[in-house]
Coordinates of C-alpha atoms and ligand atoms in Angstrom, one line a residue:
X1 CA 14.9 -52.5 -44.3
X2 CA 14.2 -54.7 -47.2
X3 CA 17.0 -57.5 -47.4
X4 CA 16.9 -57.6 -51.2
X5 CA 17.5 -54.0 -51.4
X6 CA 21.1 -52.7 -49.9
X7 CA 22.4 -50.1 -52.3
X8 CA 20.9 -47.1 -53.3
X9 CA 22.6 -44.1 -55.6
X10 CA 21.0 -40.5 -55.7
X11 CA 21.1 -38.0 -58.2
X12 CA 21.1 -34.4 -57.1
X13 CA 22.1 -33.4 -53.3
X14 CA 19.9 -30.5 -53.3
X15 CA 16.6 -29.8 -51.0
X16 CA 15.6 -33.2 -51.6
X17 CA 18.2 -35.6 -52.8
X18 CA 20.1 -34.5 -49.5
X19 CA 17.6 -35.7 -46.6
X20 CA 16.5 -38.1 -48.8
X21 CA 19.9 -39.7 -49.1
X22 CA 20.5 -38.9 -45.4
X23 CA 17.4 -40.3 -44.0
X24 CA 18.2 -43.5 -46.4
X25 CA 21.4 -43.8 -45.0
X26 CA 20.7 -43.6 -41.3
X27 CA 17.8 -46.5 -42.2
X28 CA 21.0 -48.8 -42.9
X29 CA 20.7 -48.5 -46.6
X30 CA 24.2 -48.2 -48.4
X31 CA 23.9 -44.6 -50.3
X32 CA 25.9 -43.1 -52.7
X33 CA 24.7 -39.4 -53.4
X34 CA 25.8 -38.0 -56.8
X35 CA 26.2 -34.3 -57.4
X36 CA 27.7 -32.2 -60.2
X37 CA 29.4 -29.9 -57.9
X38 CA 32.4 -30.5 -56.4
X39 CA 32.1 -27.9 -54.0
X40 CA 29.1 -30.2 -52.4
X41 CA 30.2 -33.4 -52.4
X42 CA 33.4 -32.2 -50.9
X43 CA 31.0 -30.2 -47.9
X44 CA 29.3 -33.4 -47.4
X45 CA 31.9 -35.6 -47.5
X46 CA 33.0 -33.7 -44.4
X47 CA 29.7 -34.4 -42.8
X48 CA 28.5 -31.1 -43.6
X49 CA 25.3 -29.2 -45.3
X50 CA 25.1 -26.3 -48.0
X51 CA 21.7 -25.6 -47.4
X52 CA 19.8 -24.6 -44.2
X53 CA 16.8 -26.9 -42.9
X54 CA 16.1 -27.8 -39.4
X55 CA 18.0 -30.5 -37.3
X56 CA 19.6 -31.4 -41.4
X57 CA 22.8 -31.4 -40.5
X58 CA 22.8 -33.9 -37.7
X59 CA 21.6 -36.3 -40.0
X60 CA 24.0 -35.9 -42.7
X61 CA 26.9 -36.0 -40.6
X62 CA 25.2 -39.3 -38.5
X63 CA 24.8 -40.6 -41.8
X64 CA 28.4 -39.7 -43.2
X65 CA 29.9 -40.8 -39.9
X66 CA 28.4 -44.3 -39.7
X67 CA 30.1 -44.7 -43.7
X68 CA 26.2 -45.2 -44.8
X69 CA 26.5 -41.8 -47.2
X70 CA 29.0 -40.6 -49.5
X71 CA 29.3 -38.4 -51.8
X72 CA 30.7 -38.3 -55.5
X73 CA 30.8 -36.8 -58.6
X74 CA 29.4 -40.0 -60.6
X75 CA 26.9 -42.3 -60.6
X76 CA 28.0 -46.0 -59.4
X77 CA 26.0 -49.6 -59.6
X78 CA 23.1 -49.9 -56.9
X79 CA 19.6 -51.4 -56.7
X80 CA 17.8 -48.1 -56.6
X81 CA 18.3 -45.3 -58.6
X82 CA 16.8 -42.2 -56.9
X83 CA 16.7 -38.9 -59.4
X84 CA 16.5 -35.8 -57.4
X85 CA 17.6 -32.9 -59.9
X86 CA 15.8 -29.3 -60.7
X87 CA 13.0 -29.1 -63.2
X88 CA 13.2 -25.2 -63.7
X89 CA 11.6 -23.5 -67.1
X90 CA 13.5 -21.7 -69.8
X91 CA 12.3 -18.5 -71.7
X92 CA 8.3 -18.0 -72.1
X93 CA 8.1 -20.5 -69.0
X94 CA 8.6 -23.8 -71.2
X95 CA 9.6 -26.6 -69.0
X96 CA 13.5 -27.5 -69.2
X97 CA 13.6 -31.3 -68.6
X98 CA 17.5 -31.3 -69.2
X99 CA 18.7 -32.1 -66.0
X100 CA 16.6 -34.8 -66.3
X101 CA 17.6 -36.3 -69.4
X102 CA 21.4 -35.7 -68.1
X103 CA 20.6 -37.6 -65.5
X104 CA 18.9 -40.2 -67.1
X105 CA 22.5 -40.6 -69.1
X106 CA 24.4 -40.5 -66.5
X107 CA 23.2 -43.5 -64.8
X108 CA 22.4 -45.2 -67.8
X109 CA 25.5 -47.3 -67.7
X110 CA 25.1 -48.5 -64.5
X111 CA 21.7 -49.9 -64.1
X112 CA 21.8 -53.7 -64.5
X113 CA 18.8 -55.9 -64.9
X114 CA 16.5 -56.3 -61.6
X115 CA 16.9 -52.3 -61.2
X116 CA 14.5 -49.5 -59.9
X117 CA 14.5 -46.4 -61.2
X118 CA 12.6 -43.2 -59.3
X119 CA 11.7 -40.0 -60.1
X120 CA 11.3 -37.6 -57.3
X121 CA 11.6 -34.5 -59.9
X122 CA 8.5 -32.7 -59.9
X123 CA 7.7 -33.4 -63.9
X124 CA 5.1 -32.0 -66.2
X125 CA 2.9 -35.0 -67.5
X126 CA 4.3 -37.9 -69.6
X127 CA 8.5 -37.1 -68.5
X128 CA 9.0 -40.6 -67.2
X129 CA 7.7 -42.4 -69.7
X130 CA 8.6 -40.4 -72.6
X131 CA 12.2 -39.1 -71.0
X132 CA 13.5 -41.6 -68.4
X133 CA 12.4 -44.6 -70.0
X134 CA 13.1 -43.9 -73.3
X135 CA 16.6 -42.4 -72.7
X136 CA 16.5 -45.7 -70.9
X137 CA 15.6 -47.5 -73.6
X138 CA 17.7 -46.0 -76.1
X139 CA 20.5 -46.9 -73.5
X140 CA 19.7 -50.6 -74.5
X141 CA 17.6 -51.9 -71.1
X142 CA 15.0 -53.9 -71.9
X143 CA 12.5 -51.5 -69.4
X144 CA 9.3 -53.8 -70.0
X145 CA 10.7 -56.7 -68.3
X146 CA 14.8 -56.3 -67.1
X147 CA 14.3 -53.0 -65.1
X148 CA 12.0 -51.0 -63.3
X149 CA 10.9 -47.5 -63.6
X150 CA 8.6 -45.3 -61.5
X151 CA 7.5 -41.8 -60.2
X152 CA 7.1 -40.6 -57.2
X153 CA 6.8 -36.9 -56.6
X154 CA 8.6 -35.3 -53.6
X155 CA 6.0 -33.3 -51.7
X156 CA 7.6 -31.9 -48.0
X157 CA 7.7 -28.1 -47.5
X158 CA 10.9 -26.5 -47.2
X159 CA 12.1 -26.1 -43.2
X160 CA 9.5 -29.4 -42.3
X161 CA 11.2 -31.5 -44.7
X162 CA 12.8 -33.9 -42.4
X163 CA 9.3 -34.9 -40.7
X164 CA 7.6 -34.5 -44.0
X165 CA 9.6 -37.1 -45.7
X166 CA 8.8 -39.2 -42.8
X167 CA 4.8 -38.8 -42.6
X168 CA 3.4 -37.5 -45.6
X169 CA 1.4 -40.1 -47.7
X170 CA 3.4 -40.7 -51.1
X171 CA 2.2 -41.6 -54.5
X172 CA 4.2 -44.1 -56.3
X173 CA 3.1 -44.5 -60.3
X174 CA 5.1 -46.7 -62.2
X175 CA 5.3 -47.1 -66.2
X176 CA 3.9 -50.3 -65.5
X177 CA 2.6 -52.3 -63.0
X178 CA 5.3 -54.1 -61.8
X179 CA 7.4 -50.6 -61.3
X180 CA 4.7 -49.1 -59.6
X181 CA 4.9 -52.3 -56.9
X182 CA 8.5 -52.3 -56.3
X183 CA 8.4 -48.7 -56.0
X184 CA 5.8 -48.5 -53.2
X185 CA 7.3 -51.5 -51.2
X186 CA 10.3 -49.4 -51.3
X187 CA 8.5 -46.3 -49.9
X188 CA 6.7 -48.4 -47.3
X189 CA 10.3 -49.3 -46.2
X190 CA 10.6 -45.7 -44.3
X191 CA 7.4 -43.9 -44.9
X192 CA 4.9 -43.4 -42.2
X193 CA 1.9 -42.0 -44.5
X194 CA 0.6 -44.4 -47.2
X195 CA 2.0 -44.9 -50.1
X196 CA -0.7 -44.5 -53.1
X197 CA -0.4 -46.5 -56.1
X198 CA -1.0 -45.0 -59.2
X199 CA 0.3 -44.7 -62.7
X200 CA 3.3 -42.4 -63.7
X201 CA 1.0 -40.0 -65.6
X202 CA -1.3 -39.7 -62.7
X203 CA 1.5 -39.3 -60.2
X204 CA 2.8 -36.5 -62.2
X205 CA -0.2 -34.4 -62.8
X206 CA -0.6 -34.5 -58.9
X207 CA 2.0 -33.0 -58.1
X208 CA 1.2 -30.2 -60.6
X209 CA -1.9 -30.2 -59.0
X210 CA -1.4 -30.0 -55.8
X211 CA 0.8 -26.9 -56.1
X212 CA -1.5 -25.3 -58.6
X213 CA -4.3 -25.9 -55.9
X214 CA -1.8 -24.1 -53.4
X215 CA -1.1 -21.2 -55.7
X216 CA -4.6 -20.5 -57.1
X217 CA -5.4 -20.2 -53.3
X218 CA -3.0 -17.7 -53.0
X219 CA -4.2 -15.8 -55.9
X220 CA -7.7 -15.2 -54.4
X221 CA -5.9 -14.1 -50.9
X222 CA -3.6 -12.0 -52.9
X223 CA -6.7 -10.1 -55.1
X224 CA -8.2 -9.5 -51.6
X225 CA -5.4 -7.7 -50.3
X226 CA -5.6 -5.1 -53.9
X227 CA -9.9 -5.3 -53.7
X228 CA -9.4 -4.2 -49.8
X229 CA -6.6 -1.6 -50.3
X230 CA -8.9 0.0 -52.9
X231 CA -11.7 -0.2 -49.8
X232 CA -9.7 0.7 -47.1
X233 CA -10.3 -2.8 -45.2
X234 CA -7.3 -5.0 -43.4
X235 CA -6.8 -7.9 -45.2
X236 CA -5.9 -9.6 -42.3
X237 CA -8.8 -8.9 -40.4
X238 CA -11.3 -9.7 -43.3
X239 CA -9.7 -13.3 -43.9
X240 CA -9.3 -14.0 -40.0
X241 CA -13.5 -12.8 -40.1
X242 CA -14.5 -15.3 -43.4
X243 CA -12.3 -17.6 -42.1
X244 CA -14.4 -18.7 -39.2
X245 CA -17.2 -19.9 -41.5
X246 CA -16.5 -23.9 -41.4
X247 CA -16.4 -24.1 -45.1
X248 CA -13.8 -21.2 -45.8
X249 CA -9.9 -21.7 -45.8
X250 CA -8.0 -18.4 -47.2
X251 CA -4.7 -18.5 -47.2
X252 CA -2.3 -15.5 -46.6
X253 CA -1.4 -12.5 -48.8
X254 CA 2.0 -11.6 -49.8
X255 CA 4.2 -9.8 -51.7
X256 CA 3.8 -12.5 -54.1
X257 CA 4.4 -16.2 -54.6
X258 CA 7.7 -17.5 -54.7
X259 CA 9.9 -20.7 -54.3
X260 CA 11.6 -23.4 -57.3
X261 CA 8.0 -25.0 -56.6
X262 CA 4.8 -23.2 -56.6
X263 CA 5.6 -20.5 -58.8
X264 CA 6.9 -22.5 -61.5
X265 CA 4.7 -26.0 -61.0
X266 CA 1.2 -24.2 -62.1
X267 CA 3.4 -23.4 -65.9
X268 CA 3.9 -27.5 -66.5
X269 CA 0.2 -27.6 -66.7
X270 CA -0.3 -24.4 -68.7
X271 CA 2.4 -25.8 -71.1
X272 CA 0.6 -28.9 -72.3
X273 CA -2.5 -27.6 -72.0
X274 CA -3.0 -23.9 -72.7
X275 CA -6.8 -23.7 -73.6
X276 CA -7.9 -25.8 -70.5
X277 CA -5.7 -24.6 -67.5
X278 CA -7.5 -20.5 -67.8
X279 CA -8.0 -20.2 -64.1
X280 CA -4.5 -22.0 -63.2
X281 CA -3.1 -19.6 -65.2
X282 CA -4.7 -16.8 -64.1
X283 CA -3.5 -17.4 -60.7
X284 CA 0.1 -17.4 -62.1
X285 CA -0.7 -13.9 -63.7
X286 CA -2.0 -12.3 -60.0
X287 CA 0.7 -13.8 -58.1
X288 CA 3.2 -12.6 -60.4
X289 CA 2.4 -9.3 -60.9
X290 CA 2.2 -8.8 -57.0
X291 CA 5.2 -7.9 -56.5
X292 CA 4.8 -4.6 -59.1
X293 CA 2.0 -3.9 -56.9
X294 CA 4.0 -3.6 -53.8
X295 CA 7.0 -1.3 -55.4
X296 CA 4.3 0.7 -56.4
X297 CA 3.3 1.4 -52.8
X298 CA 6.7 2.0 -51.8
X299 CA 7.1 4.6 -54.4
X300 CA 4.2 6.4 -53.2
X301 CA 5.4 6.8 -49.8
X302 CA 8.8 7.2 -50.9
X303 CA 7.9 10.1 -53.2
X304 CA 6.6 12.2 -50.3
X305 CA 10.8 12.1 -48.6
X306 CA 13.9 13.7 -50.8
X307 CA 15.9 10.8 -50.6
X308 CA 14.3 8.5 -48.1
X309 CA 16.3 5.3 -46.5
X310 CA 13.8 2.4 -47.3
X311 CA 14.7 -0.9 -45.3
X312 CA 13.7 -4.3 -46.9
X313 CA 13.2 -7.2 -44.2
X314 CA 13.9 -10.2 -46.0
X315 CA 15.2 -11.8 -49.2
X316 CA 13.7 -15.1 -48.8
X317 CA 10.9 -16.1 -50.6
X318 CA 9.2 -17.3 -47.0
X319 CA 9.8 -17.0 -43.4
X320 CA 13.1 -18.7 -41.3
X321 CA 14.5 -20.1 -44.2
X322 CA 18.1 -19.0 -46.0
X323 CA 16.2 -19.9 -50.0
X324 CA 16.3 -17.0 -52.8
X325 CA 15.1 -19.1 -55.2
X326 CA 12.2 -16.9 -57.5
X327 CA 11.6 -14.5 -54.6
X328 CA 9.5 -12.0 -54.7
X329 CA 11.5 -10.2 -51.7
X330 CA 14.4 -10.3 -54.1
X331 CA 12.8 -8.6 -57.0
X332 CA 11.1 -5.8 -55.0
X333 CA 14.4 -4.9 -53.4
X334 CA 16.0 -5.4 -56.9
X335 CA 13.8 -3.3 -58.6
X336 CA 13.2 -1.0 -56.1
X337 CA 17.3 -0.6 -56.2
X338 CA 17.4 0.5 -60.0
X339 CA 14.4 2.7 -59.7
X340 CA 16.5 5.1 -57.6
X341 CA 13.6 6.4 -55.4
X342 CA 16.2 6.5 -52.3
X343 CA 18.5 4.5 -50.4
X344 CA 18.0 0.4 -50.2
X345 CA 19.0 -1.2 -47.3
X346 CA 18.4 -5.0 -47.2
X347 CA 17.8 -7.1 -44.3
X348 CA 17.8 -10.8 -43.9
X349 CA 19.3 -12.6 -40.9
X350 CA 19.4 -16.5 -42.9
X351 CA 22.2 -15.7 -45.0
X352 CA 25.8 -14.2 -44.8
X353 CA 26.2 -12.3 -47.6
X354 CA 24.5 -11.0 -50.9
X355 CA 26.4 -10.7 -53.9
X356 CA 23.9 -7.2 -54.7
X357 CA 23.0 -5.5 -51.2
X358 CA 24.8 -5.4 -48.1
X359 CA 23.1 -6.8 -45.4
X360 CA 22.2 -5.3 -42.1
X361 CA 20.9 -5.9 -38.6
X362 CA 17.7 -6.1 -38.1
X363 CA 18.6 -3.4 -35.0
X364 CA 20.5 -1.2 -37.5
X365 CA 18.0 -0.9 -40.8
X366 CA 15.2 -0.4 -38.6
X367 CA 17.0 2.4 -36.5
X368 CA 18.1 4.2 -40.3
X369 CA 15.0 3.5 -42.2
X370 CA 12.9 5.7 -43.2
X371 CA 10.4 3.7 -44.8
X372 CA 10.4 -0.3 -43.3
X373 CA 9.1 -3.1 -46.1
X374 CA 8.6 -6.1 -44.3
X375 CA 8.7 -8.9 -47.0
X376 CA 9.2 -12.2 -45.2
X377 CA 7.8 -13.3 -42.2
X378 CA 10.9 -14.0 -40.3
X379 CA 10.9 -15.0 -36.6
X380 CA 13.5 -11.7 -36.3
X381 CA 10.7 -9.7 -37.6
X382 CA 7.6 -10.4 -35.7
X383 CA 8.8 -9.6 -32.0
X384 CA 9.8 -5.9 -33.2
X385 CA 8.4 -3.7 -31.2
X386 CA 5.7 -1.0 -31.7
X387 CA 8.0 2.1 -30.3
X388 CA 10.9 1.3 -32.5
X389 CA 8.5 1.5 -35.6
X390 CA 6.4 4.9 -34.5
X391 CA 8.1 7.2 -35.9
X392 CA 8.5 5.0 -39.3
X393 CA 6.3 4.5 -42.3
X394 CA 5.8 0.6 -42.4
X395 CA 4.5 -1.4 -45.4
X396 CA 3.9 -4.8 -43.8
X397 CA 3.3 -7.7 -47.1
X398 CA 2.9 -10.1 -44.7
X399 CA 0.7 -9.0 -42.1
X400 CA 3.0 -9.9 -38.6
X401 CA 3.2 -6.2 -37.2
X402 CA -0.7 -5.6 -36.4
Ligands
LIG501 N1 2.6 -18.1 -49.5 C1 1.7 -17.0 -49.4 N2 0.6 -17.1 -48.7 C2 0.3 -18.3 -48.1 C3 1.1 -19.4 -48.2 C4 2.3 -19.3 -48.9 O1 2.0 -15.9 -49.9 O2 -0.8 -18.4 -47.4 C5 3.8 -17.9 -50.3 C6 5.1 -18.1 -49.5 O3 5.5 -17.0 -48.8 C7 6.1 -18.5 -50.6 C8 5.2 -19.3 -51.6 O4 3.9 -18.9 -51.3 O5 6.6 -17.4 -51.3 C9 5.3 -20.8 -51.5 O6 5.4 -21.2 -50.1 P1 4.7 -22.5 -49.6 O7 5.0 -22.6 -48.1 O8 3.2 -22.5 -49.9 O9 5.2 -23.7 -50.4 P2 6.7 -24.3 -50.8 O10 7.0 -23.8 -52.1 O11 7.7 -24.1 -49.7 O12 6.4 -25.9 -50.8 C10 5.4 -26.3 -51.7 C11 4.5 -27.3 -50.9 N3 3.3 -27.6 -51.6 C12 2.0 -27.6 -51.1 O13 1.9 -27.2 -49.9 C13 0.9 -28.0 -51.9 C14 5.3 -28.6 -50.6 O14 4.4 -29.6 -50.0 C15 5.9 -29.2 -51.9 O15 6.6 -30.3 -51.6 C16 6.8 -28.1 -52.5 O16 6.0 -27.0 -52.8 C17 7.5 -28.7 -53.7 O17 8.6 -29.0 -53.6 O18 6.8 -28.8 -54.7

């Protein structure tokens, strides 16, 4: 731990701010995390979690149990001023930077000269120079030579996040040169992967990149699963075939892409540049209209029953995880619901309750079902057994009954 840096105050205890303030805290840093709900800085003052990721919880509560991590409602003084909140888009998929700039408020009053400020938010290009610092600036810091302000995009998949923090390589780009050193001497503090040193422009586009790369990926794996339905060829099988050439890596199709991340990222590009980012958006287009796609293979089978049960497995938008955020297991369900072609059961052992469906066993909506959708590749889901689904009609998205 570095001696000059004790305190550190986080902004947003969601997917990120959480095991980042966690981790921070069990590395003997002092760590305030801020949150605007009271409901969750209440659960984590009792040394709990409101999210499920593996092994998680221990650390939180080793962290809240050694006094390391708290939690509160406001921002106080500290070194290091982590900002960890949602960059979501509004209407026609324009990026909504407010929790950003409420952020950026909020700590405002509390940075004192010598201070770091981080963004971990994923960001379109140019947010923390033309939003942090200036609302910064605005704020009355002097930010070319009192404080210090810097990017660095979180980048861990949800349900490795704990290792991920821990060994990825990180790219630190600061709005200057100093940030962008005391930013990555931080980082080296408790990563394991390199930290990268950019600038904050950079830093942000990669981000963006790196999820578009993901999701334009996607997009091809998810036109070969329409091309080979229209040829009557397993997807699987053809991608598992091409994929033994050494210079071919296809991902997996789906019943579209979904997540706070990769379906939204790819739209921060397309925003600021519209005319350049055609195949980017492109991909956006076939992995969003996948999940149509799907209902209207359900229909078809459902149309040849009078009122057939169909079973959805999963909500989730991917496997042994409890997160509905922009998933495409949720809309098929939901849509397949107000299309009133039977009776929807819903599925999906990560979560309690739903406030649309009821939730069922896995046992029980297989053993009603007429029709079994398989959505998300849950553990729960892959060991079912060939003799309870004989007598079914099974649409499998994801490829795990073969
Ligand atoms: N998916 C497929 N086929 C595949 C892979 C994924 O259909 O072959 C679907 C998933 O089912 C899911 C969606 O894509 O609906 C996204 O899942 P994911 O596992 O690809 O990614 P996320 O959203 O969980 O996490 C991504 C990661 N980015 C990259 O791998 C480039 C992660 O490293 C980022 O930190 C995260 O986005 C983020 O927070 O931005």
């Amino acid at each position: 731990m570095n001696k000059d840096i004790s305190s550190i105050c986080v902004i947003g205890l969601g997917y990120i701010g959480l095991p980042t303030a966690s981790l921070l805290g069990t590395k003997g840093y002092d760590v305030t995390g801020v949150d605007v709900s009271q409901e969750i800085v209440d659960t984590i003052n009792e040394g709990k979690i409101h999210i499920v990721e593996p092994d998680l919880d221990i650390l939180v509560k080793s962290a809240v149990n050694s006094g390391n991590l708290r939690a509160s409602l406001a921002p106080v003084k500290a070194d290091i001023f982590i900002i960890a909140v949602p960059t979501p888009f509004k209407e026609n998929h324009i990026p909504d930077l407010s929790y950003i700039e409420q952020a950026s408020k909020a700590i405002a009053p509390f940075i004192e000269p010598g201070n770091l400020v981080i963004l971990e938010s994923t960001s379109p290009v140019g947010t923390t120079e033309e939003h942090v610092a200036n609302i910064l600036k605005e704020a009355g810091h002097d930010i070319d030579n009192e404080i210090y302000i810097a990017h660095c995009p979180e980048r861990v998949l949800p349900g490795r996040i704990l290792i991920e923090l821990v060994q990825n390589d990180r790219i630190v780009g600061g709005i200057n040169q100093k940030s962008t050193q005391m930013a990555a001497a931080f980082y080296k503090e408790f990563v394991s992967g390199k930290v990268l040193e950019t600038n904050a422009r950079t830093a942000e586009l990669s981000k963006l990149t790196e999820n578009s790369f993901r999701d334009v990926n996607i997009a091809f794996a998810n036109e070969l699963s329409l091309i080979c339905d229209k040829e009557g060829i397993d997807v699987w099988d053809l991608i598992s075939l091409a994929n033994r050439h050494p210079r071919v890596n296809i991902l997996q199709p789906g019943p579209g892409v979904g997540g706070h991340c990769i379906a939204v990222d790819p739209w921060f590009i397309i925003d600021r540049t519209p005319q350049e980012a055609r195949l980017i958006k492109t991909a956006r287009e076939v992995n969003d209209s996948k999940p149509n796609w799907v209902i209207n293979k359900i229909s078809e089978k459902a149309a040849k029953f009078k009122n057939p049960i169909i079973a959805c497995l999963g909500l989730a938008f991917k496997a042994d995880l409890d997160d509905l955020r922009e998933s495409p297991a949720v809309e098929i369900a939901t849509k397949l619901h107000q299309l009133n072609i039977g009776e929807i059961i819903v599925c999906e052992p990560n979560i309690l309750k739903h406030p649309s469906f009821n939730l069922n066993s896995v046992e029980d909506a297989v053993k009603k079902a007429d029709i079994i959708v398989v959505l998300v590749d849950h553990k729960e889901f892959k060991s079912l057994s060939a003799s309870k689904l004989s007598e079914k009609i099974v649409i499998d998205t994801r490829g795990i009954l073969k």
